[in-house]
Amino acid sequence: MSAILWQRIEGGLVFLTAIILFVVYNQMSPVLPWWVCVLVFFLPDLGFLGYVGGPRVGAMIYNLLHLYGMGLLLAAAGLLMLGNGLLAITGLLWLAHVGFDRMLGYGLKEPSGFNDTHLGRIGRG
């Protein structure tokens, strides 16, 4: 199997794990209504606004918001350090979003343009 396929499988596993943890945590201590959780899931995609500053700046901002570590950092801070349910839920949904993107083949952006990613070119070629 190719490295790209492995990364997509990994993304699917991260997505599934984060969603399971989110569901379990949210059932124990509901923090947000489901429709707000859907909006939070898509928060990292606001990174595309960085492209207003050009492809290099856009890629940097988008990639910063699409690192597994960002979701992990938020979830860990909420769960372990601060006991903050909102932060934990946000982190788990953030992590799920990044895993979902990777599973679908949307990778980290290259400075050459929005459609160029570390998993290959997206869209019609």
Tab-separated table of C-alpha atoms in Angstrom:
chain	number	residue	atom	x	y	z
A	1	MET	CA	0.000	0.000	0.000
A	2	SER	CA	1.158	3.537	-0.684
A	3	ALA	CA	2.098	6.006	2.033
A	4	ILE	CA	-0.827	8.209	0.988
A	5	LEU	CA	-3.301	5.359	1.491
A	6	TRP	CA	-1.813	4.670	4.924
A	7	GLN	CA	-2.229	8.357	5.843
A	8	ARG	CA	-5.844	8.253	4.712
A	9	ILE	CA	-6.464	5.121	6.819
A	10	GLU	CA	-4.768	6.825	9.750
A	11	GLY	CA	-7.051	9.846	9.261
A	12	GLY	CA	-10.093	7.586	9.340
A	13	LEU	CA	-8.924	5.991	12.574
A	14	VAL	CA	-8.272	9.389	14.167
A	15	PHE	CA	-11.717	10.567	13.037
A	16	LEU	CA	-13.458	7.476	14.412
A	17	THR	CA	-11.585	7.584	17.728
A	18	ALA	CA	-12.214	11.293	18.261
A	19	ILE	CA	-15.925	10.918	17.453
A	20	ILE	CA	-16.276	7.975	19.864
A	21	LEU	CA	-14.519	9.950	22.624
A	22	PHE	CA	-16.685	12.974	21.851
A	23	VAL	CA	-19.921	10.954	22.030
A	24	VAL	CA	-18.916	9.269	25.299
A	25	TYR	CA	-17.772	12.535	26.888
A	26	ASN	CA	-20.786	14.487	25.675
A	27	GLN	CA	-23.181	11.824	27.026
A	28	MET	CA	-21.538	11.943	30.450
A	29	SER	CA	-21.498	15.718	30.588
A	30	PRO	CA	-23.455	17.428	27.776
A	31	VAL	CA	-21.892	20.761	26.944
A	32	LEU	CA	-23.349	21.877	23.620
A	33	PRO	CA	-26.442	21.092	21.573
A	34	TRP	CA	-25.756	18.821	18.590
A	35	TRP	CA	-26.218	21.570	16.004
A	36	VAL	CA	-23.533	23.713	17.670
A	37	CYS	CA	-21.229	20.664	17.681
A	38	VAL	CA	-21.658	20.432	13.906
A	39	LEU	CA	-20.557	24.065	13.589
A	40	VAL	CA	-17.576	23.478	15.901
A	41	PHE	CA	-16.578	20.461	13.781
A	42	PHE	CA	-16.096	22.785	10.798
A	43	LEU	CA	-14.231	25.556	12.694
A	44	PRO	CA	-10.768	24.558	11.383
A	45	ASP	CA	-11.953	25.259	7.844
A	46	LEU	CA	-12.054	28.963	8.673
A	47	GLY	CA	-8.308	28.724	8.056
A	48	PHE	CA	-9.063	29.185	4.370
A	49	LEU	CA	-9.543	32.880	5.172
A	50	GLY	CA	-5.764	33.060	5.441
A	51	TYR	CA	-5.670	32.866	1.660
A	52	VAL	CA	-6.719	36.518	1.606
A	53	GLY	CA	-3.038	37.128	2.411
A	54	GLY	CA	-1.881	35.027	-0.537
A	55	PRO	CA	-1.085	31.338	-1.045
A	56	ARG	CA	1.978	31.205	1.222
A	57	VAL	CA	0.243	32.873	4.182
A	58	GLY	CA	-2.954	30.958	3.473
A	59	ALA	CA	-1.155	27.609	3.495
A	60	MET	CA	0.616	28.447	6.747
A	61	ILE	CA	-2.585	29.455	8.569
A	62	TYR	CA	-4.667	26.637	7.095
A	63	ASN	CA	-2.007	24.062	7.996
A	64	LEU	CA	-1.654	25.379	11.538
A	65	LEU	CA	-5.382	24.808	12.031
A	66	HIS	CA	-5.223	21.361	10.402
A	67	LEU	CA	-2.551	19.741	12.534
A	68	TYR	CA	-3.565	16.767	14.668
A	69	GLY	CA	-1.676	18.449	17.483
A	70	MET	CA	-4.045	21.418	17.656
A	71	GLY	CA	-7.040	19.207	18.409
A	72	LEU	CA	-4.982	17.099	20.800
A	73	LEU	CA	-3.741	20.174	22.630
A	74	LEU	CA	-7.252	21.569	23.080
A	75	ALA	CA	-8.720	18.200	24.117
A	76	ALA	CA	-5.901	17.475	26.568
A	77	ALA	CA	-6.134	20.943	28.085
A	78	GLY	CA	-9.880	20.572	28.511
A	79	LEU	CA	-9.857	16.999	29.794
A	80	LEU	CA	-6.711	16.824	31.886
A	81	MET	CA	-5.596	20.239	32.986
A	82	LEU	CA	-8.519	22.589	33.138
A	83	GLY	CA	-11.513	20.316	33.587
A	84	ASN	CA	-13.180	22.461	30.948
A	85	GLY	CA	-15.875	20.545	29.057
A	86	LEU	CA	-16.241	23.132	26.303
A	87	LEU	CA	-12.511	23.070	25.580
A	88	ALA	CA	-12.478	19.252	25.640
A	89	ILE	CA	-15.429	18.988	23.240
A	90	THR	CA	-13.896	21.588	20.924
A	91	GLY	CA	-10.585	19.708	20.887
A	92	LEU	CA	-12.186	16.336	20.171
A	93	LEU	CA	-14.292	17.775	17.352
A	94	TRP	CA	-11.231	19.612	15.992
A	95	LEU	CA	-9.261	16.368	16.001
A	96	ALA	CA	-12.166	14.555	14.333
A	97	HIS	CA	-12.300	17.217	11.629
A	98	VAL	CA	-8.610	16.890	10.796
A	99	GLY	CA	-8.879	13.093	10.694
A	100	PHE	CA	-11.955	13.354	8.465
A	101	ASP	CA	-10.121	15.662	6.066
A	102	ARG	CA	-7.140	13.305	5.863
A	103	MET	CA	-9.426	10.315	5.347
A	104	LEU	CA	-11.005	12.081	2.358
A	105	GLY	CA	-7.591	12.963	0.939
A	106	TYR	CA	-7.498	16.642	1.903
A	107	GLY	CA	-3.988	17.129	3.144
A	108	LEU	CA	-1.869	19.952	4.422
A	109	LYS	CA	-1.614	22.748	1.884
A	110	GLU	CA	1.458	23.536	-0.178
A	111	PRO	CA	2.424	27.206	-0.640
A	112	SER	CA	1.937	26.806	-4.406
A	113	GLY	CA	-1.869	26.882	-4.088
A	114	PHE	CA	-4.936	25.714	-2.205
A	115	ASN	CA	-5.418	22.593	-4.314
A	116	ASP	CA	-1.838	21.361	-3.809
A	117	THR	CA	-1.541	19.206	-0.674
A	118	HIS	CA	0.886	16.750	0.862
A	119	LEU	CA	-1.535	13.992	-0.177
A	120	GLY	CA	-1.615	15.152	-3.794
A	121	ARG	CA	-3.647	17.603	-5.818
A	122	ILE	CA	-7.338	17.942	-4.967
A	123	GLY	CA	-10.114	18.823	-7.370
A	124	ARG	CA	-10.188	18.377	-11.099
A	125	GLY	CA	-6.738	18.150	-12.612
